[in-house]
Amino acid sequence: MTSHRGLSAIVGTVFLVAIVIGALSYVTYSMNILGNFSESLIVEEKRQADKQSEKFDITSVEITPTNKLDGVITNSGQIPVKIKTLWIEETGVPDTVQKFDIDQNYCTWEKIEPDKRY
């Protein structure tokens, strides 16, 4: 019986080390998840702020004699704007919606006349 002296202390130490390692792993994992969440909040907040800074003006739109769409767009916001699509609906005529693919970038305070390819 004397050969088992101190065995309970060793078993208790092993359990304590296992519990401490598990707790530290959980705390590290939680901190990582919290860091990722904070980073995604910062990115979303910046996206929302950029969205509020977008502003562009369509100063003129006309149809040329060759039936082409011509217009002038000025980016008066604080960030670059990309205009991908322009939808035009004729008033007074039912179901006449036309889609034009613009796909052009406009830098801050840049004034661009789109190509007369529409």
GROMACS .gro file of N, CA and C in nm:
model
  354
    1MET      N    1   0.080  -0.119   0.000
    1MET     CA    2   0.000   0.000   0.000
    1MET      C    3   0.085   0.127   0.000
    2THR      N    4   0.203   0.116   0.049
    2THR     CA    5   0.286   0.235   0.057
    2THR      C    6   0.340   0.276  -0.079
    3SER      N    7   0.329   0.192  -0.181
    3SER     CA    8   0.380   0.228  -0.313
    3SER      C    9   0.287   0.322  -0.388
    4HIS      N   10   0.164   0.338  -0.343
    4HIS     CA   11   0.068   0.428  -0.409
    4HIS      C   12   0.060   0.565  -0.343
    5ARG      N   13   0.154   0.595  -0.259
    5ARG     CA   14   0.152   0.725  -0.192
    5ARG      C   15   0.181   0.836  -0.292
    6GLY      N   16   0.103   0.942  -0.291
    6GLY     CA   17   0.125   1.057  -0.378
    6GLY      C   18   0.065   1.041  -0.517
    7LEU      N   19   0.004   0.927  -0.545
    7LEU     CA   20  -0.058   0.905  -0.676
    7LEU      C   21  -0.177   0.998  -0.698
    8SER      N   22  -0.253   1.023  -0.592
    8SER     CA   23  -0.369   1.111  -0.606
    8SER      C   24  -0.325   1.254  -0.638
    9ALA      N   25  -0.213   1.297  -0.587
    9ALA     CA   26  -0.162   1.431  -0.617
    9ALA      C   27  -0.122   1.441  -0.764
   10ILE      N   28  -0.064   1.337  -0.820
   10ILE     CA   29  -0.025   1.337  -0.961
   10ILE      C   30  -0.149   1.337  -1.049
   11VAL      N   31  -0.248   1.252  -1.015
   11VAL     CA   32  -0.372   1.247  -1.094
   11VAL      C   33  -0.444   1.382  -1.086
   12GLY      N   34  -0.448   1.444  -0.970
   12GLY     CA   35  -0.510   1.575  -0.954
   12GLY      C   36  -0.439   1.682  -1.036
   13THR      N   37  -0.306   1.676  -1.040
   13THR     CA   38  -0.228   1.771  -1.119
   13THR      C   39  -0.255   1.754  -1.268
   14VAL      N   40  -0.265   1.630  -1.313
   14VAL     CA   41  -0.295   1.604  -1.455
   14VAL      C   42  -0.431   1.662  -1.491
   15PHE      N   43  -0.532   1.639  -1.406
   15PHE     CA   44  -0.665   1.694  -1.432
   15PHE      C   45  -0.663   1.847  -1.431
   16LEU      N   46  -0.589   1.907  -1.339
   16LEU     CA   47  -0.580   2.052  -1.331
   16LEU      C   48  -0.514   2.109  -1.457
   17VAL      N   49  -0.407   2.046  -1.504
   17VAL     CA   50  -0.340   2.091  -1.625
   17VAL      C   51  -0.434   2.080  -1.745
   18ALA      N   52  -0.510   1.970  -1.754
   18ALA     CA   53  -0.606   1.953  -1.864
   18ALA      C   54  -0.713   2.061  -1.861
   19ILE      N   55  -0.763   2.093  -1.743
   19ILE     CA   56  -0.866   2.196  -1.730
   19ILE      C   57  -0.810   2.334  -1.767
   20VAL      N   58  -0.688   2.365  -1.723
   20VAL     CA   59  -0.627   2.494  -1.755
   20VAL      C   60  -0.602   2.506  -1.905
   21ILE      N   61  -0.552   2.399  -1.969
   21ILE     CA   62  -0.529   2.402  -2.113
   21ILE      C   63  -0.661   2.421  -2.188
   22GLY      N   64  -0.766   2.352  -2.146
   22GLY     CA   65  -0.898   2.368  -2.209
   22GLY      C   66  -0.951   2.509  -2.193
   23ALA      N   67  -0.936   2.566  -2.074
   23ALA     CA   68  -0.985   2.702  -2.050
   23ALA      C   69  -0.907   2.803  -2.134
   24LEU      N   70  -0.776   2.788  -2.141
   24LEU     CA   71  -0.695   2.880  -2.222
   24LEU      C   72  -0.728   2.868  -2.371
   25SER      N   73  -0.753   2.747  -2.416
   25SER     CA   74  -0.792   2.727  -2.557
   25SER      C   75  -0.925   2.797  -2.585
   26TYR      N   76  -1.020   2.782  -2.494
   26TYR     CA   77  -1.151   2.846  -2.513
   26TYR      C   78  -1.139   2.999  -2.513
   27VAL      N   79  -1.059   3.053  -2.422
   27VAL     CA   80  -1.041   3.198  -2.415
   27VAL      C   81  -0.974   3.249  -2.543
   28THR      N   82  -0.873   3.177  -2.593
   28THR     CA   83  -0.806   3.217  -2.716
   28THR      C   84  -0.902   3.214  -2.834
   29TYR      N   85  -0.981   3.109  -2.843
   29TYR     CA   86  -1.080   3.096  -2.951
   29TYR      C   87  -1.182   3.210  -2.944
   30SER      N   88  -1.230   3.240  -2.823
   30SER     CA   89  -1.329   3.348  -2.806
   30SER      C   90  -1.271   3.483  -2.845
   31MET      N   91  -1.146   3.507  -2.809
   31MET     CA   92  -1.083   3.634  -2.846
   31MET      C   93  -1.068   3.646  -2.997
   32ASN      N   94  -1.037   3.536  -3.064
   32ASN     CA   95  -1.024   3.536  -3.209
   32ASN      C   96  -1.159   3.566  -3.274
   33ILE      N   97  -1.265   3.503  -3.227
   33ILE     CA   98  -1.399   3.528  -3.280
   33ILE      C   99  -1.439   3.673  -3.257
   34LEU      N  100  -1.412   3.725  -3.140
   34LEU     CA  101  -1.445   3.864  -3.109
   34LEU      C  102  -1.367   3.961  -3.197
   35GLY      N  103  -1.240   3.929  -3.224
   35GLY     CA  104  -1.158   4.013  -3.313
   35GLY      C  105  -1.213   4.014  -3.455
   36ASN      N  106  -1.254   3.897  -3.505
   36ASN     CA  107  -1.313   3.889  -3.639
   36ASN      C  108  -1.443   3.968  -3.646
   37PHE      N  109  -1.524   3.959  -3.542
   37PHE     CA  110  -1.651   4.032  -3.539
   37PHE      C  111  -1.626   4.182  -3.538
   38SER      N  112  -1.529   4.227  -3.458
   38SER     CA  113  -1.497   4.370  -3.453
   38SER      C  114  -1.447   4.420  -3.588
   39GLU      N  115  -1.364   4.339  -3.653
   39GLU     CA  116  -1.312   4.378  -3.784
   39GLU      C  117  -1.424   4.389  -3.887
   40SER      N  118  -1.518   4.296  -3.884
   40SER     CA  119  -1.629   4.303  -3.979
   40SER      C  120  -1.719   4.424  -3.951
   41LEU      N  121  -1.735   4.460  -3.824
   41LEU     CA  122  -1.812   4.581  -3.791
   41LEU      C  123  -1.743   4.706  -3.845
   42ILE      N  124  -1.612   4.713  -3.833
   42ILE     CA  125  -1.537   4.829  -3.883
   42ILE      C  126  -1.549   4.840  -4.034
   43VAL      N  127  -1.538   4.727  -4.104
   43VAL     CA  128  -1.550   4.727  -4.250
   43VAL      C  129  -1.689   4.772  -4.292
   44GLU      N  130  -1.792   4.721  -4.225
   44GLU     CA  131  -1.930   4.759  -4.260
   44GLU      C  132  -1.955   4.907  -4.231
   45GLU      N  133  -1.900   4.957  -4.121
   45GLU     CA  134  -1.917   5.099  -4.087
   45GLU      C  135  -1.851   5.187  -4.193
   46LYS      N  136  -1.733   5.149  -4.240
   46LYS     CA  137  -1.665   5.225  -4.346
   46LYS      C  138  -1.744   5.221  -4.475
   47ARG      N  139  -1.802   5.105  -4.507
   47ARG     CA  140  -1.883   5.093  -4.629
   47ARG      C  141  -2.005   5.184  -4.621
   48GLN      N  142  -2.068   5.189  -4.504
   48GLN     CA  143  -2.185   5.276  -4.487
   48GLN      C  144  -2.145   5.423  -4.497
   49ALA      N  145  -2.029   5.459  -4.441
   49ALA     CA  146  -1.983   5.598  -4.450
   49ALA      C  147  -1.951   5.634  -4.595
   50ASP      N  148  -1.888   5.541  -4.668
   50ASP     CA  149  -1.860   5.567  -4.809
   50ASP      C  150  -1.989   5.581  -4.889
   51LYS      N  151  -2.088   5.502  -4.854
   51LYS     CA  152  -2.216   5.510  -4.925
   51LYS      C  153  -2.281   5.647  -4.904
   52GLN      N  154  -2.265   5.703  -4.784
   52GLN     CA  155  -2.320   5.835  -4.757
   52GLN      C  156  -2.245   5.945  -4.833
   53SER      N  157  -2.119   5.918  -4.870
   53SER     CA  158  -2.038   6.017  -4.940
   53SER      C  159  -2.057   6.014  -5.091
   54GLU      N  160  -2.131   5.916  -5.142
   54GLU     CA  161  -2.154   5.908  -5.286
   54GLU      C  162  -2.251   6.018  -5.329
   55LYS      N  163  -2.215   6.087  -5.436
   55LYS     CA  164  -2.306   6.186  -5.492
   55LYS      C  165  -2.264   6.214  -5.635
   56PHE      N  166  -2.359   6.205  -5.725
   56PHE     CA  167  -2.330   6.241  -5.864
   56PHE      C  168  -2.450   6.316  -5.919
   57ASP      N  169  -2.421   6.400  -6.018
   57ASP     CA  170  -2.524   6.482  -6.081
   57ASP      C  171  -2.528   6.450  -6.230
   58ILE      N  172  -2.646   6.433  -6.282
   58ILE     CA  173  -2.665   6.419  -6.426
   58ILE      C  174  -2.705   6.557  -6.475
   59THR      N  175  -2.611   6.626  -6.540
   59THR     CA  176  -2.635   6.765  -6.576
   59THR      C  177  -2.711   6.781  -6.706
   60SER      N  178  -2.695   6.687  -6.798
   60SER     CA  179  -2.774   6.696  -6.921
   60SER      C  180  -2.788   6.557  -6.982
   61VAL      N  181  -2.904   6.536  -7.041
   61VAL     CA  182  -2.932   6.411  -7.113
   61VAL      C  183  -3.011   6.449  -7.237
   62GLU      N  184  -2.968   6.396  -7.350
   62GLU     CA  185  -3.041   6.424  -7.474
   62GLU      C  186  -3.025   6.308  -7.571
   63ILE      N  187  -3.113   6.304  -7.666
   63ILE     CA  188  -3.105   6.207  -7.775
   63ILE      C  189  -3.048   6.281  -7.895
   64THR      N  190  -2.940   6.228  -7.951
   64THR     CA  191  -2.876   6.291  -8.066
   64THR      C  192  -2.960   6.268  -8.192
   65PRO      N  193  -2.933   6.343  -8.299
   65PRO     CA  194  -3.008   6.322  -8.424
   65PRO      C  195  -2.996   6.179  -8.479
   66THR      N  196  -2.893   6.108  -8.438
   66THR     CA  197  -2.877   5.969  -8.485
   66THR      C  198  -2.938   5.870  -8.387
   67ASN      N  199  -3.028   5.919  -8.300
   67ASN     CA  200  -3.096   5.837  -8.199
   67ASN      C  201  -3.001   5.769  -8.102
   68LYS      N  202  -2.898   5.841  -8.061
   68LYS     CA  203  -2.805   5.792  -7.959
   68LYS      C  204  -2.829   5.870  -7.831
   69LEU      N  205  -2.809   5.804  -7.717
   69LEU     CA  206  -2.824   5.869  -7.587
   69LEU      C  207  -2.695   5.942  -7.553
   70ASP      N  208  -2.706   6.070  -7.519
   70ASP     CA  209  -2.590   6.150  -7.484
   70ASP      C  210  -2.619   6.220  -7.352
   71GLY      N  211  -2.522   6.225  -7.262
   71GLY     CA  212  -2.543   6.290  -7.134
   71GLY      C  213  -2.412   6.326  -7.068
   72VAL      N  214  -2.420   6.412  -6.966
   72VAL     CA  215  -2.303   6.454  -6.890
   72VAL      C  216  -2.328   6.419  -6.744
   73ILE      N  217  -2.231   6.349  -6.683
   73ILE     CA  218  -2.240   6.308  -6.543
   73ILE      C  219  -2.122   6.367  -6.469
   74THR      N  220  -2.149   6.431  -6.354
   74THR     CA  221  -2.044   6.489  -6.271
   74THR      C  222  -2.046   6.421  -6.135
   75ASN      N  223  -1.931   6.368  -6.092
   75ASN     CA  224  -1.920   6.309  -5.959
   75ASN      C  225  -1.886   6.420  -5.861
   76SER      N  226  -1.982   6.462  -5.781
   76SER     CA  227  -1.958   6.570  -5.685
   76SER      C  228  -1.943   6.517  -5.543
   77GLY      N  229  -1.928   6.387  -5.528
   77GLY     CA  230  -1.909   6.326  -5.397
   77GLY      C  231  -1.763   6.322  -5.357
   78GLN      N  232  -1.736   6.254  -5.245
   78GLN     CA  233  -1.601   6.248  -5.192
   78GLN      C  234  -1.528   6.120  -5.230
   79ILE      N  235  -1.595   6.025  -5.292
   79ILE     CA  236  -1.532   5.899  -5.331
   79ILE      C  237  -1.565   5.869  -5.476
   80PRO      N  238  -1.484   5.786  -5.542
   80PRO     CA  239  -1.515   5.749  -5.680
   80PRO      C  240  -1.647   5.671  -5.688
   81VAL      N  241  -1.718   5.690  -5.797
   81VAL     CA  242  -1.846   5.624  -5.818
   81VAL      C  243  -1.837   5.544  -5.947
   82LYS      N  244  -1.894   5.425  -5.946
   82LYS     CA  245  -1.900   5.344  -6.068
   82LYS      C  246  -2.047   5.330  -6.105
   83ILE      N  247  -2.081   5.379  -6.222
   83ILE     CA  248  -2.218   5.367  -6.272
   83ILE      C  249  -2.220   5.248  -6.366
   84LYS      N  250  -2.296   5.147  -6.328
   84LYS     CA  251  -2.299   5.024  -6.406
   84LYS      C  252  -2.412   5.022  -6.507
   85THR      N  253  -2.531   5.063  -6.465
   85THR     CA  254  -2.649   5.049  -6.551
   85THR      C  255  -2.736   5.173  -6.540
   86LEU      N  256  -2.794   5.211  -6.652
   86LEU     CA  257  -2.888   5.323  -6.656
   86LEU      C  258  -3.021   5.270  -6.709
   87TRP      N  259  -3.127   5.295  -6.635
   87TRP     CA  260  -3.261   5.252  -6.676
   87TRP      C  261  -3.340   5.377  -6.715
   88ILE      N  262  -3.406   5.372  -6.829
   88ILE     CA  263  -3.487   5.485  -6.876
   88ILE      C  264  -3.628   5.435  -6.900
   89GLU      N  265  -3.723   5.509  -6.841
   89GLU     CA  266  -3.864   5.475  -6.857
   89GLU      C  267  -3.935   5.594  -6.919
   90GLU      N  268  -4.003   5.571  -7.030
   90GLU     CA  269  -4.078   5.678  -7.095
   90GLU      C  270  -4.207   5.701  -7.019
   91THR      N  271  -4.233   5.828  -6.990
   91THR     CA  272  -4.358   5.859  -6.922
   91THR      C  273  -4.470   5.863  -7.024
   92GLY      N  274  -4.583   5.813  -6.984
   92GLY     CA  275  -4.699   5.814  -7.072
   92GLY      C  276  -4.708   5.693  -7.164
   93VAL      N  277  -4.604   5.614  -7.172
   93VAL     CA  278  -4.604   5.495  -7.257
   93VAL      C  279  -4.586   5.374  -7.166
   94PRO      N  280  -4.685   5.288  -7.159
   94PRO     CA  281  -4.674   5.174  -7.067
   94PRO      C  282  -4.570   5.071  -7.115
   95ASP      N  283  -4.503   5.012  -7.021
   95ASP     CA  284  -4.407   4.903  -7.045
   95ASP      C  285  -4.296   4.940  -7.142
   96THR      N  286  -4.242   5.060  -7.131
   96THR     CA  287  -4.128   5.097  -7.215
   96THR      C  288  -4.010   5.135  -7.126
   97VAL      N  289  -3.947   5.035  -7.072
   97VAL     CA  290  -3.828   5.055  -6.989
   97VAL      C  291  -3.709   5.003  -7.067
   98GLN      N  292  -3.607   5.088  -7.082
   98GLN     CA  293  -3.487   5.048  -7.155
   98GLN      C  294  -3.369   5.045  -7.059
   99LYS      N  295  -3.283   4.948  -7.079
   99LYS     CA  296  -3.164   4.931  -6.996
   99LYS      C  297  -3.040   4.961  -7.080
  100PHE      N  298  -2.951   5.044  -7.023
  100PHE     CA  299  -2.824   5.077  -7.088
  100PHE      C  300  -2.711   5.038  -6.994
  101ASP      N  301  -2.617   4.959  -7.041
  101ASP     CA  302  -2.501   4.921  -6.961
  101ASP      C  303  -2.392   5.028  -6.977
  102ILE      N  304  -2.365   5.103  -6.870
  102ILE     CA  305  -2.267   5.212  -6.874
  102ILE      C  306  -2.129   5.157  -6.836
  103ASP      N  307  -2.117   5.103  -6.716
  103ASP     CA  308  -1.995   5.041  -6.663
  103ASP      C  309  -1.873   5.134  -6.675
  104GLN      N  310  -1.884   5.255  -6.617
  104GLN     CA  311  -1.774   5.352  -6.617
  104GLN      C  312  -1.750   5.401  -6.475
  105ASN      N  313  -1.624   5.429  -6.444
  105ASN     CA  314  -1.585   5.485  -6.315
  105ASN      C  315  -1.575   5.637  -6.326
  106TYR      N  316  -1.618   5.705  -6.221
  106TYR     CA  317  -1.613   5.851  -6.216
  106TYR      C  318  -1.539   5.890  -6.089
  107CYS      N  319  -1.424   5.955  -6.103
  107CYS     CA  320  -1.346   6.000  -5.987
  107CYS      C  321  -1.411   6.125  -5.929
  108THR      N  322  -1.363   6.166  -5.813
  108THR     CA  323  -1.421   6.281  -5.744
  108THR      C  324  -1.407   6.407  -5.828
  109TRP      N  325  -1.515   6.478  -5.843
  109TRP     CA  326  -1.528   6.603  -5.918
  109TRP      C  327  -1.489   6.587  -6.065
  110GLU      N  328  -1.498   6.468  -6.116
  110GLU     CA  329  -1.469   6.444  -6.258
  110GLU      C  330  -1.598   6.458  -6.337
  111LYS      N  331  -1.588   6.522  -6.451
  111LYS     CA  332  -1.704   6.541  -6.538
  111LYS      C  333  -1.680   6.459  -6.664
  112ILE      N  334  -1.768   6.367  -6.691
  112ILE     CA  335  -1.748   6.275  -6.803
  112ILE      C  336  -1.872   6.274  -6.890
  113GLU      N  337  -1.847   6.279  -7.017
  113GLU     CA  338  -1.955   6.259  -7.113
  113GLU      C  339  -1.944   6.114  -7.159
  114PRO      N  340  -2.044   6.034  -7.132
  114PRO     CA  341  -2.037   5.893  -7.173
  114PRO      C  342  -2.025   5.880  -7.324
  115ASP      N  343  -1.970   5.768  -7.366
  115ASP     CA  344  -1.958   5.740  -7.510
  115ASP      C  345  -2.095   5.747  -7.574
  116LYS      N  346  -2.097   5.786  -7.698
  116LYS     CA  347  -2.224   5.793  -7.770
  116LYS      C  348  -2.253   5.658  -7.835
  117ARG      N  349  -2.229   5.554  -7.760
  117ARG     CA  350  -2.248   5.420  -7.812
  117ARG      C  351  -2.383   5.363  -7.775
  118TYR      N  352  -2.462   5.436  -7.702
  118TYR     CA  353  -2.590   5.384  -7.657
  118TYR      C  354  -2.693   5.417  -7.761
   0.00000   0.00000   0.00000
